[in-house]
Coordinates of C-alpha atoms in Angstrom, one line a residue:
Chain H
M1 CA 55.5 -64.8 27.9
V2 CA 54.9 -62.1 30.4
F3 CA 52.1 -62.6 32.9
L4 CA 50.5 -59.8 34.7
E5 CA 49.6 -60.2 38.3
F6 CA 46.0 -61.1 37.7
E7 CA 47.1 -63.6 35.1
K8 CA 48.9 -65.7 37.7
P9 CA 46.4 -68.6 37.6
L10 CA 47.1 -68.8 33.9
E11 CA 50.9 -68.9 34.5
V12 CA 50.4 -71.9 36.8
L13 CA 48.4 -73.7 34.2
Y14 CA 50.9 -72.9 31.5
E15 CA 53.7 -74.3 33.7
Q16 CA 51.7 -77.5 34.1
L17 CA 51.3 -77.7 30.4
E18 CA 55.0 -77.3 29.8
K19 CA 55.7 -80.1 32.2
L20 CA 53.1 -82.4 30.6
K21 CA 54.5 -81.8 27.2
E22 CA 58.0 -82.7 28.6
I23 CA 56.6 -86.0 29.9
G24 CA 54.7 -86.7 26.7
G25 CA 57.9 -86.0 24.8
D26 CA 59.4 -89.2 26.3
G27 CA 56.8 -91.1 24.5
E28 CA 56.3 -93.6 27.4
I29 CA 53.0 -92.2 28.6
D30 CA 50.1 -91.0 26.4
V31 CA 49.3 -87.5 27.6
T32 CA 47.4 -86.1 24.6
E33 CA 44.0 -86.4 26.5
T34 CA 45.4 -84.6 29.6
I35 CA 47.0 -81.9 27.4
R36 CA 43.7 -81.3 25.7
N37 CA 41.9 -81.0 29.0
L38 CA 44.5 -78.6 30.3
E39 CA 44.3 -76.5 27.2
N40 CA 40.6 -76.3 27.6
K41 CA 41.1 -75.3 31.2
I42 CA 43.5 -72.6 30.1
K43 CA 41.0 -71.3 27.6
N44 CA 38.1 -71.2 30.1
K45 CA 40.3 -69.6 32.8
R46 CA 41.5 -67.0 30.4
K47 CA 37.9 -66.2 29.4
E48 CA 36.9 -66.0 33.1
I49 CA 39.8 -63.6 33.9
Y50 CA 39.3 -61.5 30.8
S51 CA 35.6 -61.1 31.2
N52 CA 35.9 -59.6 34.7
L53 CA 38.7 -57.1 34.3
T54 CA 38.7 -54.0 36.6
G55 CA 39.7 -50.6 35.3
W56 CA 43.1 -50.8 36.8
Q57 CA 43.7 -54.2 35.2
K58 CA 42.8 -52.8 31.8
V59 CA 45.3 -50.0 32.4
Q60 CA 47.9 -52.7 33.1
L61 CA 46.9 -54.5 29.9
S62 CA 47.1 -51.4 27.9
R63 CA 50.8 -51.1 29.0
H64 CA 51.6 -54.8 28.5
P65 CA 55.2 -54.9 27.2
E66 CA 54.2 -57.4 24.5
R67 CA 51.4 -55.3 23.2
P68 CA 51.5 -54.4 19.5
Y69 CA 52.4 -50.8 18.6
T70 CA 51.7 -48.6 15.6
L71 CA 54.5 -49.8 13.3
F72 CA 53.4 -53.4 13.9
Y73 CA 49.8 -52.6 13.0
I74 CA 50.9 -50.7 9.9
S75 CA 53.1 -53.6 8.7
Q76 CA 50.2 -56.0 9.2
M77 CA 47.4 -53.9 7.8
C78 CA 49.1 -52.0 5.0
K79 CA 51.2 -52.4 1.9
K80 CA 53.8 -50.0 0.5
F81 CA 54.2 -48.0 3.7
I82 CA 56.6 -45.1 3.4
E83 CA 57.5 -43.5 6.7
L84 CA 57.8 -39.8 6.5
H85 CA 60.1 -38.0 9.0
G86 CA 60.4 -34.6 10.6
D87 CA 58.4 -31.5 11.3
R88 CA 60.6 -29.4 9.0
C89 CA 61.4 -27.1 11.9
V90 CA 63.3 -28.7 14.6
R91 CA 63.8 -32.5 14.3
D92 CA 62.2 -35.8 13.8
D93 CA 60.3 -37.0 16.9
K94 CA 60.6 -40.7 17.4
A95 CA 57.6 -41.0 19.7
I96 CA 55.2 -40.3 16.8
V97 CA 55.6 -42.1 13.5
G98 CA 53.6 -41.5 10.3
G99 CA 53.5 -42.0 6.6
L100 CA 51.7 -42.9 3.4
A101 CA 50.4 -46.5 3.0
S102 CA 48.0 -48.5 1.0
L103 CA 45.1 -50.1 2.9
D104 CA 43.8 -52.6 0.4
G105 CA 44.3 -50.2 -2.5
Q106 CA 43.1 -47.1 -0.6
T107 CA 46.0 -44.6 0.0
V108 CA 45.9 -43.5 3.7
M109 CA 48.0 -41.2 5.9
I110 CA 48.6 -43.3 9.0
I111 CA 50.0 -41.6 12.1
G112 CA 50.5 -43.0 15.5
H113 CA 52.5 -43.0 18.8
Q114 CA 55.3 -45.5 18.8
K115 CA 56.7 -47.2 21.9
G116 CA 59.9 -49.2 21.9
I117 CA 60.0 -53.0 22.1
N118 CA 63.0 -53.2 24.4
T119 CA 64.8 -51.1 26.9
K120 CA 67.0 -49.4 24.3
M121 CA 64.2 -48.8 21.9
R122 CA 61.9 -47.6 24.7
Q123 CA 64.4 -44.8 25.4
Y124 CA 64.8 -44.1 21.7
R125 CA 61.0 -43.7 21.4
N126 CA 60.9 -41.7 24.6
F127 CA 58.3 -44.2 26.0
G128 CA 55.8 -42.9 23.5
M129 CA 55.8 -39.4 24.9
A130 CA 55.9 -36.9 22.1
N131 CA 57.5 -33.5 22.1
P132 CA 56.0 -30.6 20.1
E133 CA 57.9 -31.7 17.0
G134 CA 55.9 -35.0 17.1
Y135 CA 52.6 -33.1 17.0
R136 CA 53.8 -30.7 14.4
K137 CA 55.1 -33.6 12.2
A138 CA 51.6 -35.2 12.6
L139 CA 50.0 -31.9 11.5
R140 CA 52.4 -31.6 8.5
L141 CA 51.4 -35.0 7.4
M142 CA 47.7 -34.4 7.9
K143 CA 47.8 -31.1 5.9
M144 CA 49.5 -32.9 3.1
A145 CA 46.9 -35.7 3.2
E146 CA 44.2 -33.0 3.0
R147 CA 45.8 -31.5 -0.1
F148 CA 45.6 -34.8 -1.9
G149 CA 42.3 -36.0 -0.5
I150 CA 43.9 -38.8 1.5
P151 CA 42.0 -40.0 4.6
V152 CA 43.9 -39.8 7.9
I153 CA 44.1 -42.7 10.4
T154 CA 45.7 -42.1 13.8
L155 CA 46.7 -44.8 16.3
I156 CA 47.0 -43.5 19.9
D157 CA 49.1 -45.0 22.6
T158 CA 50.9 -42.6 24.9
P159 CA 51.4 -42.1 28.7
G160 CA 51.2 -38.4 27.9
A161 CA 52.8 -35.5 26.0
Y162 CA 56.4 -35.2 27.3
P163 CA 56.6 -32.8 30.2
G164 CA 60.2 -31.6 29.6
L165 CA 62.0 -28.3 29.5
E166 CA 62.6 -28.2 25.8
A167 CA 59.0 -29.3 25.2
E168 CA 57.8 -26.2 27.0
E169 CA 60.3 -23.9 25.3
R170 CA 59.0 -25.1 21.9
G171 CA 55.4 -24.8 22.9
Q172 CA 53.9 -28.2 23.8
A173 CA 50.6 -26.6 24.6
E174 CA 50.5 -24.6 21.4
A175 CA 51.3 -27.7 19.3
I176 CA 48.4 -29.7 20.8
A177 CA 46.0 -26.7 20.6
R178 CA 47.0 -26.1 16.9
N179 CA 46.4 -29.8 16.1
L180 CA 43.0 -29.7 17.7
F181 CA 42.2 -26.5 15.7
E182 CA 43.4 -27.9 12.4
M183 CA 42.0 -31.4 12.9
A184 CA 38.6 -30.0 13.6
Q185 CA 38.5 -28.5 10.2
L186 CA 40.5 -31.0 8.1
R187 CA 38.7 -31.6 4.9
V188 CA 39.5 -35.3 4.7
P189 CA 38.1 -38.1 6.9
I190 CA 39.9 -38.7 10.3
I191 CA 39.7 -42.1 12.1
C192 CA 41.3 -42.4 15.5
V193 CA 41.8 -45.5 17.5
I194 CA 43.2 -45.8 21.0
V195 CA 45.3 -48.9 20.8
G196 CA 47.0 -48.6 24.2
E197 CA 47.2 -45.7 26.6
G198 CA 45.1 -42.7 25.9
A199 CA 46.6 -40.1 28.3
S200 CA 45.0 -36.7 28.2
G201 CA 46.5 -33.9 26.0
G202 CA 49.1 -36.3 24.6
A203 CA 46.4 -38.5 23.2
I204 CA 43.9 -35.9 22.0
G205 CA 46.7 -34.1 20.3
I206 CA 46.3 -36.6 17.4
G207 CA 42.9 -37.8 18.6
L208 CA 40.2 -35.5 17.2
G209 CA 38.3 -37.3 14.5
D210 CA 35.1 -38.3 12.7
R211 CA 35.2 -41.7 14.4
V212 CA 37.1 -42.4 17.6
Y213 CA 37.4 -46.0 18.7
M214 CA 39.0 -47.7 21.7
L215 CA 40.4 -51.2 21.7
E216 CA 38.7 -53.3 24.4
N217 CA 41.6 -53.3 26.9
T218 CA 42.7 -49.7 26.7
W219 CA 42.1 -46.6 28.7
Y220 CA 41.4 -43.0 27.8
S221 CA 41.1 -40.1 30.3
V222 CA 42.2 -36.7 31.3
I223 CA 45.0 -38.0 33.5
S224 CA 46.7 -41.3 34.3
P225 CA 45.3 -43.1 37.4
E226 CA 48.7 -42.7 39.1
S227 CA 48.9 -39.0 38.7
C228 CA 45.3 -38.6 39.6
S229 CA 46.0 -40.6 42.8
S230 CA 49.0 -38.4 43.6
I231 CA 47.1 -35.2 43.1
L232 CA 43.7 -35.9 44.6
W233 CA 44.6 -38.5 47.2
R234 CA 48.0 -36.9 47.8
S235 CA 49.6 -40.4 47.5
W236 CA 50.7 -42.8 44.8
D237 CA 48.8 -45.7 46.5
Y238 CA 45.3 -45.1 45.3
K239 CA 45.7 -45.8 41.6
E240 CA 43.1 -48.6 41.6
Q241 CA 40.5 -46.3 43.2
A242 CA 41.5 -43.5 40.8
A243 CA 41.1 -45.9 37.8
E244 CA 37.6 -46.7 39.0
A245 CA 36.7 -43.1 39.7
L246 CA 37.9 -41.8 36.4
Q247 CA 35.7 -44.3 34.5
L248 CA 38.4 -44.7 31.9
T249 CA 37.6 -48.1 30.2
A250 CA 36.3 -48.4 26.7
D251 CA 32.9 -49.6 28.0
Q252 CA 32.6 -46.6 30.3
M253 CA 33.7 -44.1 27.7
L254 CA 31.2 -45.5 25.2
G255 CA 28.5 -45.4 28.0
H256 CA 29.2 -41.7 28.4
G257 CA 29.0 -41.1 24.6
L258 CA 32.6 -39.8 24.6
I259 CA 33.8 -42.3 21.9
D260 CA 32.1 -43.8 18.9
G261 CA 32.7 -47.5 19.5
I262 CA 34.8 -50.4 20.9
I263 CA 36.9 -52.7 18.9
K264 CA 36.9 -56.2 20.6
E265 CA 40.3 -57.8 21.3
P266 CA 40.8 -61.5 21.0
V267 CA 40.2 -63.2 24.4
G268 CA 43.6 -62.9 26.1
G269 CA 44.2 -59.5 24.8
A270 CA 45.9 -57.9 21.8
H271 CA 49.4 -58.9 23.1
S272 CA 48.4 -62.6 23.0
Y273 CA 47.2 -62.6 19.4
P274 CA 48.8 -59.5 17.7
E275 CA 48.2 -60.7 14.1
E276 CA 44.6 -61.5 14.8
M277 CA 44.2 -58.1 16.5
A278 CA 45.6 -56.3 13.4
K279 CA 43.1 -58.1 11.2
I280 CA 40.2 -57.0 13.4
L281 CA 41.5 -53.4 13.6
K282 CA 41.9 -53.3 9.8
R283 CA 38.3 -54.5 9.3
H284 CA 37.0 -51.8 11.6
I285 CA 39.0 -49.0 10.0
K286 CA 37.9 -50.0 6.5
K287 CA 34.2 -50.2 7.6
A288 CA 34.5 -46.8 9.3
L289 CA 36.2 -45.3 6.3
S290 CA 33.5 -46.6 3.9
E291 CA 30.9 -44.8 6.1
I292 CA 32.4 -41.4 5.9
M293 CA 34.5 -41.3 2.7
D294 CA 31.7 -40.1 0.5
M295 CA 30.3 -37.4 2.8
D296 CA 30.6 -33.8 1.6
P297 CA 33.7 -32.4 3.3
D298 CA 31.8 -29.4 4.7
V299 CA 29.1 -31.6 6.1
R300 CA 31.6 -34.0 7.5
I301 CA 33.4 -31.1 9.3
D302 CA 30.1 -29.7 10.7
V303 CA 29.1 -33.2 12.0
R304 CA 32.6 -33.6 13.5
I305 CA 32.5 -30.3 15.3
E306 CA 28.9 -30.8 16.5
K307 CA 29.7 -34.2 17.8
Y308 CA 32.3 -32.7 20.2
A309 CA 30.0 -29.8 21.0
Q310 CA 27.5 -32.3 22.4
M311 CA 30.1 -33.6 24.9
G312 CA 29.5 -32.3 28.3
A313 CA 27.3 -32.8 31.3
Y314 CA 25.7 -30.0 33.2
N315 CA 22.6 -28.9 35.1
L316 CA 20.4 -25.9 34.5
A317 CA 20.0 -23.7 37.5
K318 CA 16.4 -23.6 38.8
E319 CA 16.3 -20.0 40.0
E320 CA 16.4 -17.3 37.4
P321 CA 19.9 -15.8 37.8
V322 CA 20.5 -12.0 38.0
K323 CA 20.8 -11.0 34.4
E324 CA 22.3 -7.6 34.7
K325 CA 25.2 -6.8 36.9
K326 CA 25.8 -3.2 38.0
K327 CA 29.3 -2.0 37.9
T328 CA 30.5 -2.2 41.5
E329 CA 31.2 1.1 43.3
K330 CA 34.8 2.2 43.4
Chain W
M1 CA 52.1 -10.6 81.8
G2 CA 51.3 -8.7 78.7
W3 CA 50.1 -5.1 78.7
V4 CA 46.8 -6.1 77.1
K5 CA 44.5 -8.7 78.5
R6 CA 42.7 -10.9 76.0
L7 CA 39.1 -11.1 77.0
K8 CA 38.1 -14.0 74.8
D9 CA 40.4 -16.9 74.0
G10 CA 41.3 -17.8 70.4
I11 CA 40.0 -16.6 67.1
Q12 CA 36.3 -15.9 67.3
T13 CA 35.5 -15.5 63.6
A14 CA 34.0 -18.5 62.1
T15 CA 35.7 -19.7 58.9
R16 CA 32.6 -18.8 56.8
N17 CA 32.7 -15.2 58.0
K18 CA 36.3 -14.8 57.0
K19 CA 36.8 -12.3 54.2
E20 CA 38.7 -13.4 51.1
A21 CA 41.4 -11.0 50.1
P22 CA 41.3 -8.4 48.7
E23 CA 38.0 -7.6 50.3
G24 CA 39.4 -6.6 53.7
I25 CA 40.8 -3.2 54.4
W26 CA 44.5 -4.2 54.1
Y27 CA 46.2 -6.0 51.4
K28 CA 49.5 -7.7 52.0
C29 CA 51.4 -8.4 48.8
E30 CA 52.1 -12.1 48.1
R31 CA 55.4 -11.2 46.5
C32 CA 57.0 -8.2 48.2
R33 CA 55.1 -8.6 51.5
E34 CA 54.4 -4.9 51.6
T35 CA 51.1 -3.7 52.9
S36 CA 48.7 -1.4 51.1
T37 CA 45.0 -0.6 51.5
T38 CA 42.6 -2.5 49.3
K39 CA 41.4 0.9 48.1
E40 CA 44.9 1.7 46.8
L41 CA 45.1 -1.8 45.3
R42 CA 41.8 -1.3 43.5
E43 CA 42.8 2.1 42.2
N44 CA 46.0 0.5 41.0
F45 CA 44.1 -2.0 38.8
Y46 CA 44.6 -4.7 41.4
K47 CA 48.3 -4.5 41.1
C48 CA 50.5 -4.2 44.2
P49 CA 51.2 -0.4 44.4
K50 CA 54.7 -1.2 45.6
C51 CA 56.0 -3.9 43.3
N52 CA 53.4 -4.1 40.4
Y53 CA 52.6 -7.7 41.2
H54 CA 49.4 -8.5 39.4
V55 CA 47.1 -9.9 42.1
R56 CA 45.0 -13.0 41.0
I57 CA 41.6 -11.3 40.6
G58 CA 38.4 -12.9 39.7
S59 CA 35.9 -12.7 36.8
H60 CA 33.9 -9.7 38.0
E61 CA 37.0 -7.6 38.8
Y62 CA 38.0 -7.9 35.1
F63 CA 34.5 -7.0 34.0
D64 CA 34.7 -3.9 36.2
L65 CA 38.1 -3.0 34.8
L66 CA 37.2 -3.5 31.2
F67 CA 33.6 -2.5 30.5
D68 CA 32.3 1.1 30.1
G69 CA 29.4 0.6 32.4
N70 CA 26.9 -2.1 33.0
Y71 CA 27.3 -5.5 31.5
D72 CA 25.1 -8.6 31.0
L73 CA 26.0 -12.0 32.3
L74 CA 25.4 -14.8 29.9
F75 CA 24.8 -18.5 30.3
E76 CA 24.7 -18.3 34.1
E77 CA 22.1 -21.0 34.3
L78 CA 24.6 -23.7 33.4
R79 CA 25.8 -25.5 36.5
S80 CA 28.3 -28.3 37.1
T81 CA 27.0 -31.8 37.8
D82 CA 28.6 -34.9 39.2
V83 CA 28.2 -37.0 36.2
L84 CA 30.7 -39.7 37.2
Q85 CA 29.7 -39.8 41.0
F86 CA 33.4 -39.0 41.5
T87 CA 34.8 -39.3 45.0
D88 CA 38.4 -39.0 46.0
L89 CA 39.2 -37.8 49.5
K90 CA 36.0 -35.8 49.2
P91 CA 32.9 -36.3 47.0
Y92 CA 32.8 -33.9 44.0
P93 CA 29.4 -32.5 45.0
D94 CA 31.0 -31.4 48.3
R95 CA 33.7 -29.6 46.4
L96 CA 31.1 -27.9 44.3
K97 CA 29.1 -26.9 47.4
E98 CA 32.1 -25.3 49.0
A99 CA 32.8 -23.4 45.8
Y100 CA 29.2 -22.1 45.6
K101 CA 29.4 -21.1 49.3
K102 CA 32.0 -18.6 48.5
N103 CA 29.3 -16.9 46.6
I104 CA 31.7 -15.3 44.1
V105 CA 30.9 -17.0 40.8
T106 CA 28.7 -19.9 39.6
D107 CA 31.6 -21.8 37.9
A108 CA 35.2 -21.4 36.9
I109 CA 34.3 -19.1 34.0
T110 CA 31.9 -16.3 33.7
V111 CA 30.7 -14.8 30.5
A112 CA 29.7 -11.2 30.1
K113 CA 28.7 -8.9 27.3
G114 CA 29.4 -5.2 27.5
K115 CA 31.1 -2.3 25.8
V116 CA 34.7 -1.3 25.8
N117 CA 35.1 2.3 24.7
R118 CA 31.6 2.0 23.1
R119 CA 32.5 -1.1 21.1
S120 CA 30.8 -4.4 22.0
L121 CA 32.9 -7.2 23.4
L122 CA 32.2 -10.6 24.9
V123 CA 34.5 -11.4 27.9
A124 CA 34.8 -14.9 29.3
A125 CA 36.9 -14.6 32.4
M126 CA 38.0 -17.5 34.5
D127 CA 38.1 -17.5 38.3
F128 CA 40.8 -19.4 40.2
R129 CA 38.7 -19.5 43.4
F130 CA 36.2 -21.9 41.8
I131 CA 38.0 -25.3 42.1
G132 CA 41.3 -23.8 40.9
G133 CA 39.8 -22.4 37.8
S134 CA 39.5 -26.0 36.5
M135 CA 37.8 -26.7 33.2
G136 CA 34.8 -29.0 33.4
S137 CA 31.8 -29.3 31.2
V138 CA 30.3 -26.0 32.3
V139 CA 33.5 -24.1 31.4
G140 CA 33.6 -25.7 28.0
E141 CA 29.9 -25.2 27.4
R142 CA 30.0 -21.5 28.4
I143 CA 32.9 -20.9 26.1
A144 CA 31.3 -22.8 23.3
R145 CA 28.1 -20.8 23.7
A146 CA 30.0 -17.5 24.0
I147 CA 31.7 -18.4 20.6
E148 CA 28.3 -19.2 19.1
Y149 CA 26.9 -15.9 20.4
G150 CA 29.9 -14.0 19.1
I151 CA 29.5 -15.5 15.7
A152 CA 25.7 -14.9 15.5
N153 CA 26.0 -11.3 16.7
R154 CA 29.4 -10.6 15.2
I155 CA 30.9 -9.5 18.5
P156 CA 34.6 -10.2 19.2
L157 CA 35.5 -12.5 22.1
L158 CA 38.1 -12.2 24.8
I159 CA 38.9 -15.2 27.0
I160 CA 40.8 -14.5 30.1
S161 CA 42.4 -17.7 31.2
R162 CA 43.4 -18.5 34.8
S163 CA 43.3 -22.2 35.4
G164 CA 45.2 -25.1 36.7
G165 CA 43.9 -27.1 33.8
A166 CA 41.3 -29.9 33.5
R167 CA 38.8 -30.7 36.3
M168 CA 39.8 -34.2 37.2
M169 CA 36.5 -34.9 38.8
E170 CA 34.9 -34.8 35.4
A171 CA 37.6 -37.0 33.9
A172 CA 37.2 -37.5 30.2
Y173 CA 34.3 -35.1 30.0
S174 CA 36.8 -32.5 31.0
L175 CA 39.3 -33.7 28.3
M176 CA 36.6 -33.4 25.6
Q177 CA 36.2 -29.7 26.3
L178 CA 39.5 -29.3 24.4
P179 CA 38.2 -30.5 21.0
K180 CA 34.8 -28.9 21.8
T181 CA 36.1 -25.4 22.3
C182 CA 38.7 -25.7 19.5
G183 CA 36.1 -26.9 17.1
R184 CA 33.9 -23.9 17.8
L185 CA 36.9 -21.6 17.5
T186 CA 37.4 -22.8 13.9
Q187 CA 33.9 -21.6 13.1
M188 CA 34.7 -18.2 14.7
A189 CA 37.8 -17.9 12.6
R190 CA 35.9 -18.8 9.4
A191 CA 33.2 -16.2 10.3
K192 CA 36.1 -13.7 10.7
V193 CA 35.1 -12.6 14.2
P194 CA 38.3 -11.8 16.2
F195 CA 39.2 -13.9 19.2
F196 CA 41.6 -12.5 21.8
S197 CA 43.2 -14.6 24.4
L198 CA 44.6 -13.2 27.6
M199 CA 46.7 -15.6 29.7
T200 CA 47.0 -14.7 33.4
D201 CA 48.6 -16.4 36.4
P202 CA 48.4 -19.4 36.2
T203 CA 47.4 -20.8 32.8
T204 CA 48.4 -24.5 32.5
G205 CA 47.3 -27.9 31.3
G206 CA 44.3 -28.4 29.1
V207 CA 43.4 -24.7 29.0
T208 CA 46.8 -23.8 27.5
A209 CA 46.6 -26.8 25.2
S210 CA 43.3 -25.5 23.7
F211 CA 41.7 -22.1 23.4
A212 CA 44.2 -20.1 25.4
M213 CA 46.9 -20.6 22.8
L214 CA 44.6 -20.1 19.8
G215 CA 43.9 -16.4 20.0
D216 CA 44.1 -14.3 16.9
I217 CA 46.0 -12.2 19.4
N218 CA 47.7 -14.0 22.3
M219 CA 48.2 -11.7 25.3
A220 CA 49.6 -12.3 28.7
E221 CA 49.8 -10.4 32.0
P222 CA 53.3 -9.7 33.2
E223 CA 55.1 -12.6 35.0
A224 CA 52.2 -15.0 34.8
L225 CA 53.0 -18.8 34.9
I226 CA 52.0 -20.2 31.5
G227 CA 52.7 -23.7 30.4
F228 CA 51.5 -27.2 29.5
A229 CA 53.0 -29.2 32.3
G230 CA 53.3 -27.7 35.8
P231 CA 56.9 -26.8 37.0
R232 CA 56.8 -29.5 39.7
V233 CA 56.1 -32.3 37.1
I234 CA 58.8 -31.0 34.8
K235 CA 61.3 -30.8 37.6
E236 CA 60.5 -34.4 38.6
T237 CA 60.8 -35.6 35.0
I238 CA 64.1 -34.0 34.1
K239 CA 65.5 -34.3 37.6
R240 CA 67.2 -30.9 37.7
D241 CA 66.3 -27.3 38.6
L242 CA 64.4 -25.1 36.2
P243 CA 66.0 -22.0 34.9
E244 CA 64.9 -18.6 36.3
G245 CA 61.9 -17.2 34.6
F246 CA 61.0 -20.5 33.0
Q247 CA 57.3 -20.6 31.9
T248 CA 56.7 -16.9 32.6
S249 CA 54.9 -14.6 30.2
E250 CA 58.2 -13.1 29.2
F251 CA 59.6 -16.5 28.5
L252 CA 56.7 -17.3 26.2
L253 CA 57.0 -14.0 24.4
E254 CA 60.8 -14.7 23.8
H255 CA 60.0 -18.2 22.5
G256 CA 57.3 -16.8 20.2
F257 CA 54.0 -18.0 21.7
V258 CA 52.7 -14.7 23.0
D259 CA 52.1 -11.6 20.9
T260 CA 52.2 -9.0 23.6
I261 CA 52.5 -8.6 27.4
V262 CA 49.9 -6.2 28.7
D263 CA 50.1 -4.5 32.1
R264 CA 46.7 -4.6 33.7
K265 CA 46.4 -0.8 33.7
D266 CA 46.7 -0.8 29.9
L267 CA 44.4 -3.7 29.3
R268 CA 41.3 -1.7 28.6
E269 CA 43.1 0.6 26.3
T270 CA 44.8 -2.3 24.4
L271 CA 41.4 -4.0 23.9
S272 CA 39.9 -0.7 22.8
D273 CA 42.6 -0.3 20.2
L274 CA 42.3 -3.9 19.1
L275 CA 38.6 -3.5 18.6
F276 CA 39.2 -0.3 16.7
L277 CA 41.8 -1.9 14.4
F278 CA 39.7 -5.1 13.8
E279 CA 36.5 -3.2 13.2
E280 CA 34.7 -4.7 10.3
S281 CA 34.1 -1.4 8.4
K282 CA 37.8 -0.8 8.5
L283 CA 38.7 -4.3 7.3
A284 CA 36.1 -3.9 4.5
A285 CA 37.8 -0.7 3.5
I286 CA 41.2 -2.4 3.2
G287 CA 39.5 -5.0 0.9
K288 CA 38.4 -2.3 -1.5
G289 CA 42.0 -1.3 -2.1
E290 CA 42.7 2.1 -3.5
G291 CA 39.3 3.6 -2.8
S292 CA 39.7 3.0 0.9
A293 CA 38.8 5.7 3.4
E294 CA 42.3 5.6 4.8
M295 CA 44.0 6.4 1.5
E296 CA 42.1 9.5 0.7
P297 CA 43.4 11.8 3.5
A298 CA 46.9 10.8 2.6
E299 CA 46.5 12.3 -0.8
E300 CA 45.0 15.5 0.6
E301 CA 47.9 15.9 2.9
F302 CA 50.1 17.1 0.0
P303 CA 47.8 19.0 -2.2
G304 CA 50.4 21.4 -3.5
E305 CA 52.9 18.9 -4.6
E306 CA 51.6 18.3 -8.1
E307 CA 51.3 22.0 -8.8
G308 CA 54.8 22.8 -7.4

């Protein structure tokens, strides 16, 4: 088990529990009562810690090394998954995976960022940072889904689109922009879920949909707290403040009306109960799909575009501005 | 002892009275360090008369360069607000106040409607002097409304991008301007109203990753920095130096992401040509096939051939 810094009180309790079990194993002293007490204590402590998480702590949770990733969720939620590779232009991007699957009989196109589960795999997956090929593979799969009337589900978990030399050469910005343009008018339902990190363009590149949800312990913003700290505070040391200022948690995002809902995680986080988490996620996706499956595609597209059109906060100037501007003298 | 005695110590001009270049009398080129007068600069389309460096000009300079005469500003009433009560080293409202104090533009993009060679055009031009040309809610909303206006009145739109990317002080609101503007652009495409994108120095981040790359025609000014990630971030990531000319307009053209590079002196004419070529009556004529207006003169050109 990996304990994060704010989980230290839990680690202490778990150590005590281990010791107790060792003692109990000898069979000389009856410790069942004490163990039950301690387990209750752990449960309460966990509840206490998890109900008061700061923005930064949720960022840490979203990056927990034991957190489930896309392929795990697919294996738990779907049957008959066939992974489809490649953008048909350059290569197969390992940071974004996707394919056809059956969600309780409903064929879906499920696409998501994929991080690695160990050091070697993390490199193989480029830490979940996709290149343009990843976004173009995602688009290829979405366009195919559209052709066959198959709904699209995207699972988002990325520290950002990869800022590399080749990524720029092959048009990282164009790839993301093109996906936004095409997803806005895709004729099949799109459901997006932030299951880990939702970092800026890298996230929204597969994140435009009819329904956008965030798991409880995730974050979604225009920049990571670390980079925000480095740019605005000119130091890497203000990530906690940056996390607060950015208002990047699921609660805050829903409060601002920038996402459609929050999917609760089991107490202790998705990483503590991954199978349970997958069940909850599946339930939410099925419910969301049932709400939008039967809509007329044209209406669904209009509603989708108007939803995003509403996102923005601005004032109206009090004084009447100058309407006509004279060409300045040369 | 010097030959001239300073009567007053130090610089007397208050910061707020300082003129922003190129409003003084002299302009010193940022690239070649040569000096010219601002009059020469203006007459040379705000390009350095010595080295052709395209000076980072603002929204109104572009309007002056492009439009036949007067033009109407649109959606000026929209103003930024501090929706997140965002404070880093400075509260966001202070940054906004400073930007307003410059009294140049009311946000990082200004929308105007006018005529280019007698044809109507909407121009949304960004201004780097307003918080680095960053895209917040107002930028997104002004673009969205410009698109709606363009669709409703069937007027083509030109967006001139010059931006460091998203406005961090509006966090996720800023990010959502990407899907917002792209969604509206799909409607413009469906309505068959042309959208031209001009990328200028610099165009990076969320602006490049949304509307700037989605023009029916993607144009760029010479030698502009255009990219998704900034050069510094890329250098830190790959831990080696970047090749010469990386992320310039010319680089993007070679890699297939820009249709054409337009020198600022040719910008007006290029747009005029584009408006001519995209004119609806002409497009309709093509649709009619053989009976089109363009085919007829061709037949008349060789009237004698059949007889001969």
